[in-house]
């Protein structure tokens, strides 16, 4: 017997810890923002979550992303070409009554947004530098510093982060991309979870590539 989405899934409203700080953000269904997370102008996709003490600014996060504790997405840039790299030159309003935020510098930061695809795992303490794009299904190792774009379904680690290995063979990765399971309706996703748990990846793809419901 079919069950409605209301019966299959829990409340889809985003969950935000009382100590989190968000400004100018957009959160998808089932998104979760943990303890003391700080987000500024970040789009968070459906089912994605940030663990405690993570920070992000000027970023777009896909669906089903796992952002571990103490990670930093789009690490703050300082104007090292100026007399001082201190924020007194770009946020003087914090110190002086009649001096405002340096709008051109803020726009410079916004122009270097970070883009993270679907089903990306950002490990504990990882730092993603400005302007980086991370493809679907990638893994960022703990304490990695990502200074270059990361290809889909690639595992990277280190300082600076370097590719370790692919998660899947190219043909399998292509099948996952075509499946686009992150866009499935909630009812279908709920039906697929037991197979995700039990089936090898290729058997799962064989089973679900032809499921139209």
XYZ file of N, CA and C in Angstrom:
639
model
N 0.844 -1.195 0.000
C 0.000 0.000 0.000
C 0.877 1.243 0.000
N 0.535 2.226 -0.844
C 1.303 3.455 -0.923
C 1.144 4.265 0.348
N 2.220 4.924 0.729
C 2.170 5.811 1.882
C 2.527 7.211 1.426
N 1.843 8.217 1.957
C 2.114 9.594 1.566
C 3.455 10.041 2.111
N 3.999 11.105 1.515
C 5.277 11.647 1.990
C 5.183 12.038 3.458
N 4.023 12.540 3.879
C 3.856 12.961 5.269
C 4.039 11.796 6.228
N 3.654 10.580 5.806
C 3.791 9.419 6.672
C 5.176 8.795 6.582
N 5.797 8.868 5.409
C 7.108 8.243 5.207
C 8.206 9.026 5.904
N 8.196 10.334 5.761
C 9.316 11.163 6.216
C 8.950 11.989 7.440
N 9.960 12.363 8.166
C 9.771 13.259 9.301
C 9.615 14.698 8.805
N 9.440 15.615 9.720
C 9.272 17.029 9.388
C 10.450 17.503 8.537
N 10.155 18.124 7.405
C 11.211 18.535 6.480
C 11.805 19.899 6.786
N 11.308 20.581 7.803
C 11.843 21.897 8.140
C 13.309 21.778 8.567
N 14.166 22.722 8.132
C 15.569 22.694 8.564
C 15.673 22.772 10.091
N 16.699 22.114 10.620
C 16.968 22.141 12.062
C 18.215 22.992 12.310
N 18.078 24.005 13.133
C 19.172 24.942 13.395
C 19.414 24.980 14.896
N 20.624 24.657 15.323
C 20.950 24.693 16.750
C 20.843 26.114 17.271
N 20.438 26.240 18.507
C 20.201 27.569 19.090
C 21.458 28.429 19.143
N 22.643 27.810 19.101
C 23.895 28.576 19.176
C 24.464 28.909 17.798
N 23.843 28.416 16.736
C 24.338 28.699 15.377
C 24.039 30.147 15.000
N 24.879 30.688 14.101
C 24.696 32.060 13.611
C 24.596 32.024 12.094
N 23.466 32.448 11.572
C 23.241 32.455 10.130
C 22.834 33.844 9.676
N 23.363 34.250 8.528
C 23.001 35.548 7.954
C 22.922 35.412 6.439
N 21.777 35.762 5.872
C 21.613 35.730 4.417
C 21.711 34.347 3.827
N 21.219 33.324 4.529
C 21.343 31.938 4.083
C 20.007 31.396 3.587
N 20.090 30.347 2.776
C 18.908 29.627 2.307
C 19.129 28.149 2.576
N 18.213 27.543 3.321
C 18.359 26.149 3.729
C 17.304 25.279 3.058
N 17.727 24.119 2.544
C 16.815 23.183 1.918
C 16.100 22.315 2.930
N 15.247 21.432 2.418
C 14.497 20.510 3.262
C 15.434 19.578 4.019
N 15.120 19.327 5.274
C 15.848 18.404 6.134
C 17.293 18.839 6.411
N 17.683 20.028 6.011
C 19.031 20.507 6.322
C 19.182 20.642 7.838
N 20.404 20.463 8.325
C 20.659 20.554 9.766
C 21.932 21.355 10.006
N 21.837 22.323 10.898
C 22.956 23.213 11.226
C 23.287 23.025 12.694
N 24.514 22.571 12.978
C 24.881 22.160 14.317
C 25.324 23.282 15.240
N 25.825 22.860 16.376
C 26.213 23.763 17.460
C 27.323 24.724 17.027
N 27.095 26.007 17.255
C 28.074 27.076 17.014
C 28.582 27.122 15.567
N 27.793 26.650 14.649
C 28.109 26.814 13.230
C 27.842 28.264 12.834
N 28.720 28.825 11.997
C 28.570 30.201 11.521
C 28.489 30.172 9.996
N 27.375 30.652 9.444
C 27.176 30.683 7.999
C 26.807 32.091 7.569
N 27.432 32.558 6.480
C 27.150 33.879 5.919
C 26.940 33.742 4.410
N 25.745 34.054 3.958
C 25.411 33.998 2.529
C 25.750 32.633 1.941
N 25.148 31.609 2.515
C 25.384 30.228 2.104
C 24.050 29.591 1.719
N 24.038 28.882 0.606
C 22.886 28.073 0.207
C 23.197 26.626 0.574
N 22.315 25.999 1.335
C 22.510 24.629 1.796
C 21.407 23.758 1.201
N 21.787 22.720 0.459
C 20.820 21.877 -0.216
C 20.083 20.928 0.709
N 19.066 20.268 0.163
C 18.255 19.314 0.913
C 19.130 18.230 1.555
N 18.827 17.916 2.811
C 19.448 16.834 3.572
C 20.913 17.107 3.952
N 21.494 18.202 3.524
C 22.892 18.484 3.891
C 22.974 18.964 5.328
N 24.101 18.690 5.974
C 24.241 19.097 7.381
C 25.658 19.578 7.687
N 25.718 20.515 8.637
C 26.967 21.037 9.175
C 27.092 20.582 10.618
N 28.210 19.941 10.950
C 28.475 19.581 12.337
C 29.041 20.787 13.101
N 29.237 20.627 14.388
C 29.567 21.719 15.311
C 30.826 22.488 14.896
N 30.774 23.784 15.139
C 31.916 24.693 14.976
C 32.403 24.824 13.531
N 31.622 24.384 12.574
C 31.997 24.603 11.171
C 31.627 26.027 10.766
N 32.313 26.543 9.734
C 32.035 27.888 9.236
C 32.040 27.884 7.713
N 31.189 28.726 7.133
C 31.173 28.885 5.683
C 30.669 30.280 5.339
N 31.181 30.803 4.247
C 30.756 32.112 3.757
C 30.784 32.080 2.230
N 29.828 32.778 1.600
C 29.777 32.886 0.138
C 29.981 31.506 -0.514
N 29.021 30.619 -0.285
C 29.158 29.246 -0.779
C 27.794 28.671 -1.140
N 27.829 27.723 -2.076
C 26.650 26.954 -2.454
C 26.946 25.486 -2.201
N 26.122 24.865 -1.357
C 26.322 23.483 -0.944
C 25.202 22.645 -1.551
N 25.536 21.563 -2.231
C 24.534 20.719 -2.848
C 23.731 19.910 -1.843
N 22.988 18.937 -2.347
C 22.160 18.077 -1.517
C 22.975 16.918 -0.942
N 22.576 16.452 0.236
C 23.160 15.277 0.871
C 24.658 15.438 1.147
N 25.090 16.651 1.462
C 26.496 16.882 1.827
C 26.685 16.732 3.326
N 27.841 16.205 3.697
C 28.193 15.984 5.103
C 29.390 16.865 5.436
N 29.158 17.918 6.203
C 30.213 18.880 6.528
C 30.625 18.650 7.975
N 31.827 18.149 8.188
C 32.263 17.740 9.514
C 32.618 18.930 10.403
N 32.802 18.633 11.668
C 33.105 19.652 12.673
C 34.404 20.383 12.358
N 34.439 21.659 12.738
C 35.635 22.497 12.661
C 36.132 22.741 11.244
N 35.317 22.435 10.246
C 35.723 22.701 8.867
C 35.451 24.158 8.507
N 36.121 24.626 7.475
C 35.989 26.021 7.053
C 35.851 26.068 5.537
N 34.717 26.558 5.073
C 34.443 26.640 3.641
C 34.530 28.097 3.202
N 35.412 28.360 2.256
C 35.742 29.702 1.783
C 36.424 30.501 2.886
N 37.620 30.038 3.227
C 38.391 30.677 4.297
C 38.625 32.151 3.987
N 38.554 32.967 5.004
C 38.621 34.414 4.849
C 39.914 34.860 4.175
N 39.756 35.748 3.228
C 40.896 36.360 2.551
C 41.219 37.699 3.219
N 42.477 38.010 3.348
C 42.911 39.311 3.858
C 43.622 40.070 2.730
N 43.515 41.393 2.713
C 44.150 42.190 1.655
C 45.642 42.395 1.934
N 46.435 41.365 1.665
C 47.844 41.413 2.041
C 48.627 42.413 1.208
N 48.034 42.937 0.125
C 48.717 43.933 -0.701
C 48.634 45.334 -0.098
N 47.796 45.514 0.926
C 47.640 46.835 1.538
C 48.703 47.074 2.609
N 48.738 48.303 3.082
C 49.640 48.635 4.184
C 49.456 47.673 5.339
N 48.195 47.413 5.686
C 47.906 46.439 6.730
C 46.913 45.416 6.208
N 47.098 44.174 6.600
C 46.154 43.115 6.252
C 45.068 42.956 7.306
N 45.157 43.756 8.371
C 44.182 43.723 9.466
C 42.825 44.226 8.985
N 41.756 43.778 9.632
C 40.411 44.165 9.207
C 40.089 45.630 9.459
N 40.991 46.354 10.109
C 40.754 47.788 10.275
C 40.628 48.486 8.924
N 41.224 47.884 7.860
C 41.154 48.523 6.550
C 39.909 48.144 5.755
N 39.288 47.000 6.077
C 38.097 46.609 5.301
C 36.818 46.519 6.138
N 36.950 46.520 7.480
C 35.777 46.642 8.342
C 36.045 47.696 9.418
N 36.386 48.910 9.000
C 36.706 49.949 9.984
C 35.509 50.346 10.847
N 34.310 49.996 10.392
C 33.108 50.309 11.170
C 33.111 49.649 12.545
N 33.920 48.609 12.710
C 34.009 47.951 14.011
C 34.807 48.781 15.014
N 35.525 49.799 14.513
C 36.389 50.588 15.380
C 36.062 52.080 15.359
N 35.506 52.568 14.241
C 35.286 54.009 14.087
C 33.835 54.288 13.693
N 33.296 55.350 14.222
C 31.874 55.641 14.050
C 31.499 56.001 12.621
N 32.319 56.675 11.896
C 31.917 57.228 10.602
C 32.602 56.576 9.405
N 33.191 55.432 9.621
C 33.815 54.695 8.528
C 33.043 53.393 8.300
N 32.637 53.158 7.041
C 31.820 51.986 6.732
C 32.623 50.810 6.217
N 31.910 49.710 5.985
C 32.523 48.509 5.413
C 33.089 48.828 4.029
N 34.235 48.260 3.712
C 34.863 48.435 2.402
C 34.098 47.589 1.388
N 33.131 48.186 0.700
C 32.255 47.450 -0.225
C 33.016 46.777 -1.363
N 33.986 47.441 -2.003
C 34.720 46.764 -3.070
C 35.451 45.498 -2.599
N 35.997 45.533 -1.383
C 36.672 44.336 -0.876
C 35.656 43.228 -0.587
N 34.500 43.598 -0.053
C 33.451 42.609 0.175
C 32.997 41.995 -1.145
N 32.865 42.818 -2.186
C 32.483 42.290 -3.495
C 33.564 41.369 -4.054
N 34.799 41.693 -3.783
C 35.909 40.830 -4.209
C 35.790 39.455 -3.558
N 35.433 39.437 -2.282
C 35.248 38.157 -1.592
C 34.060 37.386 -2.168
N 32.961 38.103 -2.412
C 31.771 37.438 -2.955
C 32.032 36.848 -4.344
N 32.911 37.466 -5.099
C 33.196 36.990 -6.453
C 33.987 35.691 -6.452
N 34.475 35.284 -5.300
C 35.255 34.047 -5.182
C 34.473 33.004 -4.385
N 33.218 32.834 -4.749
C 32.357 31.888 -4.038
C 32.852 30.448 -4.220
N 32.540 29.617 -3.243
C 32.833 28.181 -3.301
C 31.570 27.446 -3.735
N 31.739 26.470 -4.623
C 30.622 25.647 -5.082
C 30.913 24.185 -4.772
N 30.006 23.565 -4.028
C 30.152 22.162 -3.639
C 28.965 21.384 -4.206
N 29.241 20.281 -4.893
C 28.196 19.487 -5.519
C 27.394 18.675 -4.519
N 26.706 17.653 -5.020
C 25.876 16.790 -4.185
C 26.699 15.647 -3.594
N 26.275 15.183 -2.424
C 26.875 13.998 -1.788
C 28.376 14.156 -1.585
N 28.787 15.325 -1.157
C 30.202 15.582 -0.850
C 30.421 15.462 0.653
N 31.501 14.817 1.040
C 31.882 14.709 2.451
C 33.116 15.587 2.667
N 32.969 16.593 3.512
C 34.079 17.458 3.909
C 34.510 17.019 5.299
N 35.729 16.489 5.407
C 36.192 15.893 6.656
C 36.508 16.901 7.748
N 36.704 16.379 8.941
C 36.951 17.175 10.145
C 38.124 18.133 9.946
N 37.887 19.402 10.205
C 38.957 20.387 10.176
C 39.444 20.770 8.797
N 38.783 20.318 7.754
C 39.219 20.665 6.401
C 38.981 22.147 6.115
N 39.832 22.721 5.275
C 39.720 24.123 4.879
C 39.622 24.171 3.356
N 38.591 24.834 2.870
C 38.406 25.007 1.433
C 38.614 26.474 1.107
N 39.563 26.759 0.262
C 39.957 28.127 -0.037
C 38.967 28.796 -0.999
N 39.039 30.129 -1.132
C 38.093 30.859 -1.983
C 38.115 30.394 -3.434
N 36.927 30.420 -4.063
C 36.804 30.168 -5.479
C 36.852 28.716 -5.915
N 36.877 27.790 -4.979
C 37.031 26.374 -5.303
C 35.691 25.758 -5.714
N 35.741 24.816 -6.653
C 34.588 24.009 -7.026
C 34.897 22.547 -6.715
N 33.972 21.894 -6.019
C 34.130 20.483 -5.648
C 32.998 19.699 -6.299
N 33.336 18.681 -7.061
C 32.348 17.935 -7.815
C 31.514 16.989 -6.976
N 30.446 16.500 -7.563
C 29.561 15.543 -6.889
C 30.340 14.339 -6.375
N 29.956 13.869 -5.190
C 30.487 12.625 -4.681
C 31.914 12.640 -4.201
N 32.538 13.801 -4.140
C 33.942 13.884 -3.714
C 34.072 13.717 -2.205
N 35.284 13.393 -1.770
C 35.618 13.268 -0.346
C 36.824 14.147 -0.060
N 36.694 15.008 0.946
C 37.799 15.869 1.383
C 38.304 15.330 2.713
N 39.544 14.892 2.762
C 40.084 14.280 3.966
C 40.183 15.244 5.134
N 40.239 14.678 6.337
C 40.358 15.480 7.550
C 41.590 16.362 7.495
N 41.430 17.620 7.892
C 42.509 18.606 7.983
C 43.155 18.944 6.639
N 42.523 18.556 5.549
C 43.036 18.928 4.231
C 42.859 20.425 4.001
N 43.727 20.998 3.170
C 43.579 22.384 2.723
C 43.410 22.340 1.210
N 42.211 22.652 0.745
C 41.878 22.503 -0.666
C 42.165 23.816 -1.381
N 43.145 23.790 -2.267
C 43.567 24.995 -2.997
C 43.263 24.919 -4.488
N 42.794 23.748 -4.963
C 42.433 23.572 -6.368
C 41.101 22.832 -6.451
N 40.425 22.983 -7.585
C 39.157 22.289 -7.783
C 39.337 20.782 -7.607
N 38.258 20.132 -7.140
C 38.271 18.686 -6.918
C 37.274 18.045 -7.876
N 37.731 17.060 -8.634
C 36.886 16.392 -9.611
C 35.829 15.542 -8.921
N 34.705 15.287 -9.592
C 33.672 14.440 -8.996
C 34.207 13.059 -8.598
N 33.689 12.534 -7.500
C 33.982 11.177 -7.023
C 35.477 10.940 -6.809
N 36.171 11.992 -6.396
C 37.603 11.908 -6.124
C 37.849 12.113 -4.638
N 38.722 11.302 -4.063
C 39.111 11.433 -2.664
C 40.430 12.196 -2.619
N 40.448 13.324 -1.882
C 41.668 14.121 -1.746
C 42.009 14.277 -0.267
N 43.290 14.502 -0.008
C 43.745 14.712 1.370
C 45.089 15.418 1.325
N 45.466 15.998 2.468
C 46.787 16.592 2.595
C 46.782 18.107 2.532
N 48.003 18.669 2.685
C 48.196 20.122 2.666
C 49.344 20.426 1.709
N 49.049 20.987 0.526
C 47.699 21.180 -0.021
C 47.087 19.853 -0.427
N 45.764 19.822 -0.550
C 45.074 18.575 -0.857
C 45.479 18.042 -2.226
N 45.722 16.728 -2.276
C 46.078 16.042 -3.519
C 45.174 14.824 -3.702
N 44.878 14.450 -4.950
C 44.047 13.259 -5.165
C 44.716 11.998 -4.630
N 43.931 11.179 -3.924
C 44.408 9.885 -3.451
C 43.938 8.764 -4.367
N 42.645 8.763 -4.647
C 42.077 7.744 -5.527
C 40.647 8.130 -5.854
N 40.076 7.547 -6.905
C 38.653 7.749 -7.169
C 37.802 6.895 -6.226
N 36.605 7.355 -5.918
C 35.683 6.529 -5.129
C 35.211 5.320 -5.920
N 34.969 5.519 -7.216
C 34.426 4.469 -8.070
C 35.154 4.484 -9.413
N 35.044 3.391 -10.130
C 35.519 3.359 -11.511
C 34.731 4.371 -12.329
N 35.358 4.943 -13.382
C 34.678 5.982 -14.161
C 33.301 5.573 -14.675
N 33.157 4.332 -15.120
C 31.859 3.896 -15.643
C 30.793 3.882 -14.558
N 31.183 3.485 -13.355
C 30.230 3.476 -12.237
C 29.863 4.903 -11.841
N 30.863 5.770 -11.770
C 30.594 7.172 -11.435
C 29.639 7.806 -12.443
N 29.827 7.479 -13.728
C 28.946 8.027 -14.762
C 27.514 7.537 -14.566
N 27.357 6.298 -14.162
C 26.011 5.760 -13.922
C 25.355 6.452 -12.723
N 26.136 6.729 -11.703
C 25.590 7.439 -10.544
C 25.157 8.844 -10.938
N 25.982 9.525 -11.731
C 25.619 10.863 -12.205
C 24.305 10.817 -12.980
N 24.160 9.832 -13.855
C 22.939 9.721 -14.651
C 21.735 9.390 -13.785
N 21.959 8.633 -12.727
C 20.863 8.269 -11.823
C 20.320 9.489 -11.082
N 21.237 10.423 -10.720
C 20.855 11.663 -10.011
C 19.911 11.366 -8.842
N 20.290 10.402 -8.012
C 19.417 9.952 -6.928
C 19.088 11.065 -5.940
N 19.937 12.086 -5.865
C 19.707 13.186 -4.923
C 18.457 14.002 -5.262
N 17.936 13.819 -6.474
C 16.712 14.508 -6.873
C 15.463 13.645 -6.737
N 15.618 12.429 -6.243
C 14.460 11.552 -6.102
C 13.452 12.111 -5.104
N 12.153 11.813 -5.296
C 11.169 12.166 -4.270
C 11.422 11.378 -2.992
N 10.925 11.906 -1.917
C 11.193 11.305 -0.604
C 10.710 9.861 -0.534
N 9.556 9.566 -1.106
C 9.028 8.205 -1.041
C 9.985 7.211 -1.701
N 10.522 7.581 -2.861
C 11.449 6.692 -3.566
C 12.747 6.541 -2.786
N 13.234 7.617 -2.241
C 14.455 7.564 -1.445
C 14.293 6.618 -0.264
N 13.147 6.699 0.415
C 12.892 5.828 1.560
C 12.886 4.358 1.140
N 12.336 4.063 -0.031
C 12.322 2.682 -0.518
C 13.726 2.189 -0.860
N 14.583 3.114 -1.303
C 15.914 2.722 -1.764
C 16.916 2.533 -0.634
N 16.677 3.132 0.515
C 17.669 3.092 1.592
C 18.072 1.666 1.980
N 17.142 0.724 2.162
C 17.591 -0.632 2.501
C 18.527 -1.236 1.457
N 18.285 -0.943 0.166
C 19.196 -1.442 -0.870
C 20.543 -0.738 -0.816
N 20.557 0.557 -0.479
C 21.829 1.261 -0.285
C 22.670 0.563 0.777
N 22.010 0.096 1.821
C 22.708 -0.537 2.938
C 23.231 -1.931 2.589
N 22.490 -2.654 1.744
C 22.768 -4.075 1.556
C 23.456 -4.434 0.246
N 23.272 -3.631 -0.792
C 23.733 -4.024 -2.124
C 25.089 -3.428 -2.485
N 25.957 -4.179 -3.180
C 27.130 -3.571 -3.807
C 26.670 -2.499 -4.798
N 27.518 -1.518 -5.043
C 27.100 -0.352 -5.821
C 26.577 -0.724 -7.198
N 27.221 -1.644 -7.894
C 26.752 -1.974 -9.240
C 25.422 -2.718 -9.213
N 25.218 -3.548 -8.215
C 23.926 -4.220 -8.077
C 22.833 -3.200 -7.771
N 23.168 -2.223 -6.943
C 22.192 -1.164 -6.653
C 21.807 -0.423 -7.928
N 22.790 -0.073 -8.727
C 22.509 0.641 -9.974
C 21.661 -0.209 -10.915
N 21.995 -1.493 -11.019
C 21.199 -2.377 -11.871
C 19.740 -2.394 -11.422
N 19.527 -2.410 -10.117
C 18.160 -2.465 -9.581
C 17.411 -1.171 -9.786
N 18.058 -0.017 -9.592
C 17.331 1.242 -9.513
C 17.382 2.093 -10.778
N 18.234 1.751 -11.699
C 18.259 2.520 -12.954
C 16.960 2.392 -13.736
N 16.247 1.302 -13.527
C 15.020 1.049 -14.276
C 13.761 1.256 -13.429
N 13.930 1.838 -12.256
C 12.775 2.104 -11.387
C 12.247 3.501 -11.701
N 11.089 3.574 -12.275
C 10.550 4.852 -12.755
C 9.718 5.567 -11.706
N 9.462 4.934 -10.564
C 8.549 5.529 -9.575
C 9.342 6.174 -8.463
